[in-house]
JSON list of C-alpha atoms in Angstrom, two decimals:
[
{"chain": "A", "resi": 1101, "resn": "MET", "atom": "CA", "xyz": [171.59, 86.50, 70.63]},
{"chain": "A", "resi": 1102, "resn": "ASN", "atom": "CA", "xyz": [172.32, 83.00, 69.38]},
{"chain": "A", "resi": 1103, "resn": "VAL", "atom": "CA", "xyz": [174.48, 83.50, 66.29]},
{"chain": "A", "resi": 1104, "resn": "LYS", "atom": "CA", "xyz": [174.46, 79.80, 65.43]},
{"chain": "A", "resi": 1105, "resn": "MET", "atom": "CA", "xyz": [170.66, 79.77, 65.13]},
{"chain": "A", "resi": 1106, "resn": "ILE", "atom": "CA", "xyz": [170.71, 82.93, 63.02]},
{"chain": "A", "resi": 1107, "resn": "THR", "atom": "CA", "xyz": [173.30, 81.35, 60.75]},
{"chain": "A", "resi": 1108, "resn": "LEU", "atom": "CA", "xyz": [171.26, 78.18, 60.31]},
{"chain": "A", "resi": 1109, "resn": "ALA", "atom": "CA", "xyz": [168.08, 80.19, 59.70]},
{"chain": "A", "resi": 1110, "resn": "THR", "atom": "CA", "xyz": [169.73, 82.29, 57.00]},
{"chain": "A", "resi": 1111, "resn": "VAL", "atom": "CA", "xyz": [171.13, 79.18, 55.31]},
{"chain": "A", "resi": 1112, "resn": "CYS", "atom": "CA", "xyz": [167.65, 77.63, 55.30]},
{"chain": "A", "resi": 1113, "resn": "LEU", "atom": "CA", "xyz": [166.18, 80.86, 53.93]},
{"chain": "A", "resi": 1114, "resn": "ALA", "atom": "CA", "xyz": [168.84, 81.01, 51.20]},
{"chain": "A", "resi": 1115, "resn": "ALA", "atom": "CA", "xyz": [168.20, 77.40, 50.20]},
{"chain": "A", "resi": 1116, "resn": "ALA", "atom": "CA", "xyz": [164.44, 78.00, 50.13]},
{"chain": "A", "resi": 1117, "resn": "LEU", "atom": "CA", "xyz": [164.88, 81.08, 47.94]},
{"chain": "A", "resi": 1118, "resn": "ALA", "atom": "CA", "xyz": [167.16, 79.16, 45.58]},
{"chain": "A", "resi": 1119, "resn": "ALA", "atom": "CA", "xyz": [164.62, 76.34, 45.30]},
{"chain": "A", "resi": 1120, "resn": "LEU", "atom": "CA", "xyz": [161.81, 78.82, 44.67]},
{"chain": "A", "resi": 1121, "resn": "SER", "atom": "CA", "xyz": [163.82, 80.57, 41.97]},
{"chain": "A", "resi": 1122, "resn": "VAL", "atom": "CA", "xyz": [164.31, 77.27, 40.15]},
{"chain": "A", "resi": 1123, "resn": "LEU", "atom": "CA", "xyz": [160.92, 75.64, 40.71]},
{"chain": "A", "resi": 1124, "resn": "LEU", "atom": "CA", "xyz": [158.35, 78.42, 41.03]},
{"chain": "A", "resi": 1125, "resn": "PHE", "atom": "CA", "xyz": [159.38, 81.73, 39.50]},
{"chain": "A", "resi": 1126, "resn": "PRO", "atom": "CA", "xyz": [159.70, 82.30, 35.74]},
{"chain": "A", "resi": 1127, "resn": "TRP", "atom": "CA", "xyz": [163.10, 83.35, 34.44]},
{"chain": "A", "resi": 1128, "resn": "ALA", "atom": "CA", "xyz": [161.66, 85.02, 31.34]},
{"chain": "A", "resi": 1129, "resn": "GLU", "atom": "CA", "xyz": [158.27, 86.28, 30.26]},
{"chain": "A", "resi": 1130, "resn": "TYR", "atom": "CA", "xyz": [157.10, 86.36, 26.67]},
{"chain": "A", "resi": 1131, "resn": "GLY", "atom": "CA", "xyz": [153.82, 88.21, 26.89]},
{"chain": "A", "resi": 1132, "resn": "ASN", "atom": "CA", "xyz": [151.65, 85.89, 28.97]},
{"chain": "A", "resi": 1133, "resn": "ILE", "atom": "CA", "xyz": [154.03, 82.92, 28.55]},
{"chain": "A", "resi": 1134, "resn": "ASP", "atom": "CA", "xyz": [156.19, 82.25, 31.61]},
{"chain": "A", "resi": 1135, "resn": "VAL", "atom": "CA", "xyz": [159.51, 80.55, 30.80]},
{"chain": "A", "resi": 1136, "resn": "PRO", "atom": "CA", "xyz": [161.01, 78.45, 33.61]},
{"chain": "A", "resi": 1137, "resn": "LEU", "atom": "CA", "xyz": [164.74, 78.05, 34.14]},
{"chain": "A", "resi": 1138, "resn": "ARG", "atom": "CA", "xyz": [164.93, 74.62, 32.49]},
{"chain": "A", "resi": 1139, "resn": "ARG", "atom": "CA", "xyz": [163.93, 76.08, 29.11]},
{"chain": "A", "resi": 1140, "resn": "LEU", "atom": "CA", "xyz": [166.70, 78.68, 29.02]},
{"chain": "A", "resi": 1141, "resn": "PRO", "atom": "CA", "xyz": [169.99, 77.96, 27.28]},
{"chain": "A", "resi": 1142, "resn": "ASN", "atom": "CA", "xyz": [172.77, 76.84, 29.63]},
{"chain": "A", "resi": 1143, "resn": "TRP", "atom": "CA", "xyz": [170.38, 76.38, 32.56]},
{"chain": "A", "resi": 1144, "resn": "GLY", "atom": "CA", "xyz": [172.58, 73.59, 33.95]},
{"chain": "A", "resi": 1145, "resn": "VAL", "atom": "CA", "xyz": [175.39, 76.12, 34.43]},
{"chain": "A", "resi": 1146, "resn": "HIS", "atom": "CA", "xyz": [173.27, 77.97, 36.99]},
{"chain": "A", "resi": 1147, "resn": "LEU", "atom": "CA", "xyz": [172.34, 74.77, 38.80]},
{"chain": "A", "resi": 1148, "resn": "GLY", "atom": "CA", "xyz": [176.00, 73.76, 38.93]},
{"chain": "A", "resi": 1149, "resn": "GLY", "atom": "CA", "xyz": [177.04, 77.16, 40.27]},
{"chain": "A", "resi": 1150, "resn": "ALA", "atom": "CA", "xyz": [174.32, 77.10, 42.91]},
{"chain": "A", "resi": 1151, "resn": "LEU", "atom": "CA", "xyz": [175.23, 73.57, 43.99]},
{"chain": "A", "resi": 1152, "resn": "ILE", "atom": "CA", "xyz": [178.89, 74.55, 44.31]},
{"chain": "A", "resi": 1153, "resn": "PHE", "atom": "CA", "xyz": [177.90, 77.54, 46.45]},
{"chain": "A", "resi": 1154, "resn": "TYR", "atom": "CA", "xyz": [175.69, 75.51, 48.78]},
{"chain": "A", "resi": 1155, "resn": "ALA", "atom": "CA", "xyz": [178.32, 72.77, 49.04]},
{"chain": "A", "resi": 1156, "resn": "ALA", "atom": "CA", "xyz": [180.90, 75.39, 50.07]},
{"chain": "A", "resi": 1157, "resn": "LEU", "atom": "CA", "xyz": [178.43, 76.96, 52.50]},
{"chain": "A", "resi": 1158, "resn": "THR", "atom": "CA", "xyz": [177.72, 73.55, 54.06]},
{"chain": "A", "resi": 1159, "resn": "TRP", "atom": "CA", "xyz": [181.47, 72.86, 54.32]},
{"chain": "A", "resi": 1160, "resn": "LEU", "atom": "CA", "xyz": [181.86, 76.20, 56.09]},
{"chain": "A", "resi": 1161, "resn": "LEU", "atom": "CA", "xyz": [179.13, 75.43, 58.59]},
{"chain": "A", "resi": 1162, "resn": "VAL", "atom": "CA", "xyz": [180.30, 71.93, 59.49]},
{"chain": "A", "resi": 1163, "resn": "THR", "atom": "CA", "xyz": [183.89, 73.03, 60.03]},
{"chain": "A", "resi": 1164, "resn": "PRO", "atom": "CA", "xyz": [184.87, 73.79, 63.64]},
{"chain": "A", "resi": 1165, "resn": "SER", "atom": "CA", "xyz": [184.64, 77.49, 64.42]},
{"chain": "A", "resi": 1166, "resn": "ASN", "atom": "CA", "xyz": [188.36, 77.96, 65.01]},
{"chain": "A", "resi": 1167, "resn": "ARG", "atom": "CA", "xyz": [189.36, 76.71, 61.53]},
{"chain": "A", "resi": 1168, "resn": "ARG", "atom": "CA", "xyz": [187.08, 78.50, 59.11]},
{"chain": "A", "resi": 1169, "resn": "GLY", "atom": "CA", "xyz": [189.49, 80.86, 57.35]},
{"chain": "A", "resi": 1170, "resn": "PRO", "atom": "CA", "xyz": [189.99, 78.90, 54.10]},
{"chain": "A", "resi": 1171, "resn": "GLN", "atom": "CA", "xyz": [186.34, 77.89, 54.04]},
{"chain": "A", "resi": 1172, "resn": "LEU", "atom": "CA", "xyz": [185.25, 81.53, 54.18]},
{"chain": "A", "resi": 1173, "resn": "VAL", "atom": "CA", "xyz": [187.43, 82.31, 51.15]},
{"chain": "A", "resi": 1174, "resn": "VAL", "atom": "CA", "xyz": [186.11, 79.30, 49.23]},
{"chain": "A", "resi": 1175, "resn": "THR", "atom": "CA", "xyz": [182.51, 80.20, 50.11]},
{"chain": "A", "resi": 1176, "resn": "ALA", "atom": "CA", "xyz": [183.01, 83.79, 48.95]},
{"chain": "A", "resi": 1177, "resn": "GLY", "atom": "CA", "xyz": [184.49, 82.54, 45.68]},
{"chain": "A", "resi": 1178, "resn": "ALA", "atom": "CA", "xyz": [181.62, 80.09, 45.22]},
{"chain": "A", "resi": 1179, "resn": "ALA", "atom": "CA", "xyz": [179.17, 82.94, 45.82]},
{"chain": "A", "resi": 1180, "resn": "VAL", "atom": "CA", "xyz": [180.79, 84.88, 42.99]},
{"chain": "A", "resi": 1181, "resn": "VAL", "atom": "CA", "xyz": [180.50, 81.80, 40.76]},
{"chain": "A", "resi": 1182, "resn": "ALA", "atom": "CA", "xyz": [176.82, 81.33, 41.67]},
{"chain": "A", "resi": 1183, "resn": "TRP", "atom": "CA", "xyz": [176.06, 84.98, 41.03]},
{"chain": "A", "resi": 1184, "resn": "ALA", "atom": "CA", "xyz": [177.95, 84.97, 37.72]},
{"chain": "A", "resi": 1185, "resn": "THR", "atom": "CA", "xyz": [176.19, 81.85, 36.49]},
{"chain": "A", "resi": 1186, "resn": "THR", "atom": "CA", "xyz": [172.86, 83.39, 37.42]},
{"chain": "A", "resi": 1187, "resn": "ALA", "atom": "CA", "xyz": [173.71, 86.42, 35.28]},
{"chain": "A", "resi": 1188, "resn": "ILE", "atom": "CA", "xyz": [174.99, 84.29, 32.38]},
{"chain": "A", "resi": 1189, "resn": "VAL", "atom": "CA", "xyz": [171.83, 82.21, 32.24]},
{"chain": "A", "resi": 1190, "resn": "ALA", "atom": "CA", "xyz": [169.55, 85.22, 32.75]},
{"chain": "A", "resi": 1191, "resn": "LEU", "atom": "CA", "xyz": [171.15, 86.99, 29.78]},
{"chain": "A", "resi": 1192, "resn": "GLY", "atom": "CA", "xyz": [169.80, 84.22, 27.53]},
{"chain": "A", "resi": 1193, "resn": "TYR", "atom": "CA", "xyz": [166.20, 85.21, 28.28]},
{"chain": "A", "resi": 1194, "resn": "ASP", "atom": "CA", "xyz": [165.76, 86.84, 24.87]},
{"chain": "A", "resi": 1195, "resn": "ASN", "atom": "CA", "xyz": [167.07, 83.93, 22.77]},
{"chain": "A", "resi": 1196, "resn": "ALA", "atom": "CA", "xyz": [163.60, 82.92, 21.58]},
{"chain": "A", "resi": 1197, "resn": "SER", "atom": "CA", "xyz": [164.80, 80.41, 18.99]},
{"chain": "A", "resi": 1198, "resn": "ALA", "atom": "CA", "xyz": [166.53, 78.41, 21.73]},
{"chain": "A", "resi": 1199, "resn": "ILE", "atom": "CA", "xyz": [163.56, 78.62, 24.10]},
{"chain": "A", "resi": 1200, "resn": "PHE", "atom": "CA", "xyz": [160.70, 77.82, 21.71]},
{"chain": "A", "resi": 1201, "resn": "PRO", "atom": "CA", "xyz": [161.01, 74.76, 19.45]},
{"chain": "A", "resi": 1202, "resn": "GLY", "atom": "CA", "xyz": [158.57, 75.97, 16.78]},
{"chain": "A", "resi": 1203, "resn": "ALA", "atom": "CA", "xyz": [156.92, 79.28, 16.24]},
{"chain": "A", "resi": 1204, "resn": "VAL", "atom": "CA", "xyz": [158.37, 82.16, 18.21]},
{"chain": "A", "resi": 1205, "resn": "PRO", "atom": "CA", "xyz": [155.96, 84.58, 19.91]},
{"chain": "A", "resi": 1206, "resn": "MET", "atom": "CA", "xyz": [156.08, 88.07, 18.46]},
{"chain": "A", "resi": 1207, "resn": "VAL", "atom": "CA", "xyz": [156.35, 89.91, 21.77]},
{"chain": "A", "resi": 1208, "resn": "VAL", "atom": "CA", "xyz": [159.09, 91.73, 23.60]},
{"chain": "A", "resi": 1209, "resn": "PRO", "atom": "CA", "xyz": [160.54, 89.39, 26.26]},
{"chain": "A", "resi": 1210, "resn": "HIS", "atom": "CA", "xyz": [161.21, 90.48, 29.81]},
{"chain": "A", "resi": 1211, "resn": "LEU", "atom": "CA", "xyz": [163.23, 89.00, 32.64]},
{"chain": "A", "resi": 1212, "resn": "GLY", "atom": "CA", "xyz": [161.11, 87.13, 35.14]},
{"chain": "A", "resi": 1213, "resn": "LEU", "atom": "CA", "xyz": [161.52, 87.04, 38.90]},
{"chain": "A", "resi": 1214, "resn": "GLY", "atom": "CA", "xyz": [163.64, 83.87, 38.90]},
{"chain": "A", "resi": 1215, "resn": "PRO", "atom": "CA", "xyz": [167.09, 85.44, 38.37]},
{"chain": "A", "resi": 1216, "resn": "PHE", "atom": "CA", "xyz": [166.41, 88.14, 40.96]},
{"chain": "A", "resi": 1217, "resn": "VAL", "atom": "CA", "xyz": [165.30, 85.60, 43.56]},
{"chain": "A", "resi": 1218, "resn": "ALA", "atom": "CA", "xyz": [168.36, 83.45, 42.75]},
{"chain": "A", "resi": 1219, "resn": "ALA", "atom": "CA", "xyz": [170.66, 86.46, 43.24]},
{"chain": "A", "resi": 1220, "resn": "LEU", "atom": "CA", "xyz": [168.88, 87.26, 46.51]},
{"chain": "A", "resi": 1221, "resn": "ALA", "atom": "CA", "xyz": [169.45, 83.65, 47.62]},
{"chain": "A", "resi": 1222, "resn": "VAL", "atom": "CA", "xyz": [173.19, 84.07, 47.08]},
{"chain": "A", "resi": 1223, "resn": "LEU", "atom": "CA", "xyz": [173.17, 87.31, 49.08]},
{"chain": "A", "resi": 1224, "resn": "VAL", "atom": "CA", "xyz": [171.32, 85.64, 51.95]},
{"chain": "A", "resi": 1225, "resn": "GLY", "atom": "CA", "xyz": [173.84, 82.79, 51.82]},
{"chain": "A", "resi": 1226, "resn": "LEU", "atom": "CA", "xyz": [176.64, 85.32, 52.09]},
{"chain": "A", "resi": 1227, "resn": "VAL", "atom": "CA", "xyz": [174.91, 86.81, 55.13]},
{"chain": "A", "resi": 1228, "resn": "SER", "atom": "CA", "xyz": [174.98, 83.37, 56.74]},
{"chain": "A", "resi": 1229, "resn": "ALA", "atom": "CA", "xyz": [178.68, 83.09, 55.96]},
{"chain": "A", "resi": 1230, "resn": "GLY", "atom": "CA", "xyz": [179.17, 86.51, 57.54]},
{"chain": "A", "resi": 1231, "resn": "THR", "atom": "CA", "xyz": [177.30, 85.52, 60.68]},
{"chain": "A", "resi": 1232, "resn": "SER", "atom": "CA", "xyz": [179.47, 82.41, 60.77]},
{"chain": "A", "resi": 1233, "resn": "ALA", "atom": "CA", "xyz": [182.56, 84.63, 60.68]},
{"chain": "A", "resi": 1234, "resn": "ILE", "atom": "CA", "xyz": [181.11, 86.76, 63.49]},
{"chain": "A", "resi": 1235, "resn": "ARG", "atom": "CA", "xyz": [180.50, 83.62, 65.51]},
{"chain": "A", "resi": 1236, "resn": "ARG", "atom": "CA", "xyz": [184.10, 82.56, 64.90]},
{"chain": "A", "resi": 1237, "resn": "ARG", "atom": "CA", "xyz": [185.36, 85.88, 66.22]},
{"chain": "A", "resi": 1238, "resn": "GLN", "atom": "CA", "xyz": [183.11, 85.63, 69.27]},
{"chain": "A", "resi": 1239, "resn": "MET", "atom": "CA", "xyz": [184.35, 82.13, 70.04]},
{"chain": "A", "resi": 1240, "resn": "VAL", "atom": "CA", "xyz": [187.99, 83.16, 69.63]},
{"chain": "A", "resi": 1241, "resn": "GLY", "atom": "CA", "xyz": [187.37, 86.13, 71.92]},
{"chain": "A", "resi": 1242, "resn": "ALA", "atom": "CA", "xyz": [185.59, 83.95, 74.47]},
{"chain": "A", "resi": 1243, "resn": "ALA", "atom": "CA", "xyz": [188.50, 81.51, 74.56]},
{"chain": "A", "resi": 1244, "resn": "GLY", "atom": "CA", "xyz": [190.68, 84.20, 76.07]},
{"chain": "A", "resi": 1245, "resn": "SER", "atom": "CA", "xyz": [192.75, 85.05, 73.06]},
{"chain": "A", "resi": 1246, "resn": "SER", "atom": "CA", "xyz": [192.25, 88.06, 70.91]},
{"chain": "A", "resi": 1247, "resn": "PRO", "atom": "CA", "xyz": [191.24, 87.74, 67.26]},
{"chain": "A", "resi": 1248, "resn": "PRO", "atom": "CA", "xyz": [194.08, 87.93, 64.75]},
{"chain": "A", "resi": 1249, "resn": "ALA", "atom": "CA", "xyz": [195.28, 91.46, 63.98]},
{"chain": "A", "resi": 1250, "resn": "ARG", "atom": "CA", "xyz": [194.74, 92.81, 60.50]}
]
């Protein structure tokens, strides 16, 4: 099994899911009105959190396998930030006066698929970080030294 290819595939899948959550899926639904991310309050916070996560994930993947300890910690922290910003923005789905500039629809709003797909993208990104850590352990083991004791 080629762990490097699995890692790259999961990163690509995570990035595709993140792009779909921003560009395709609604983040809120007001009856038959789909509300995209860009109309929600604080939508830039989510984009910033996601960009930080993918920057940390890229930093992790371009670092040599024997020096990924700090990058794994930073990537895990960035994943928490991305997930938290997704939740913060998703909680604004029912702020109709901020979403609609004029008349507000008289319907009960619901969360759309966007926040769920964005959270799934973060989880898939964490899987790629985990496979990267597995690869690191395999390379350390293959070099003749044992992995660090815990």
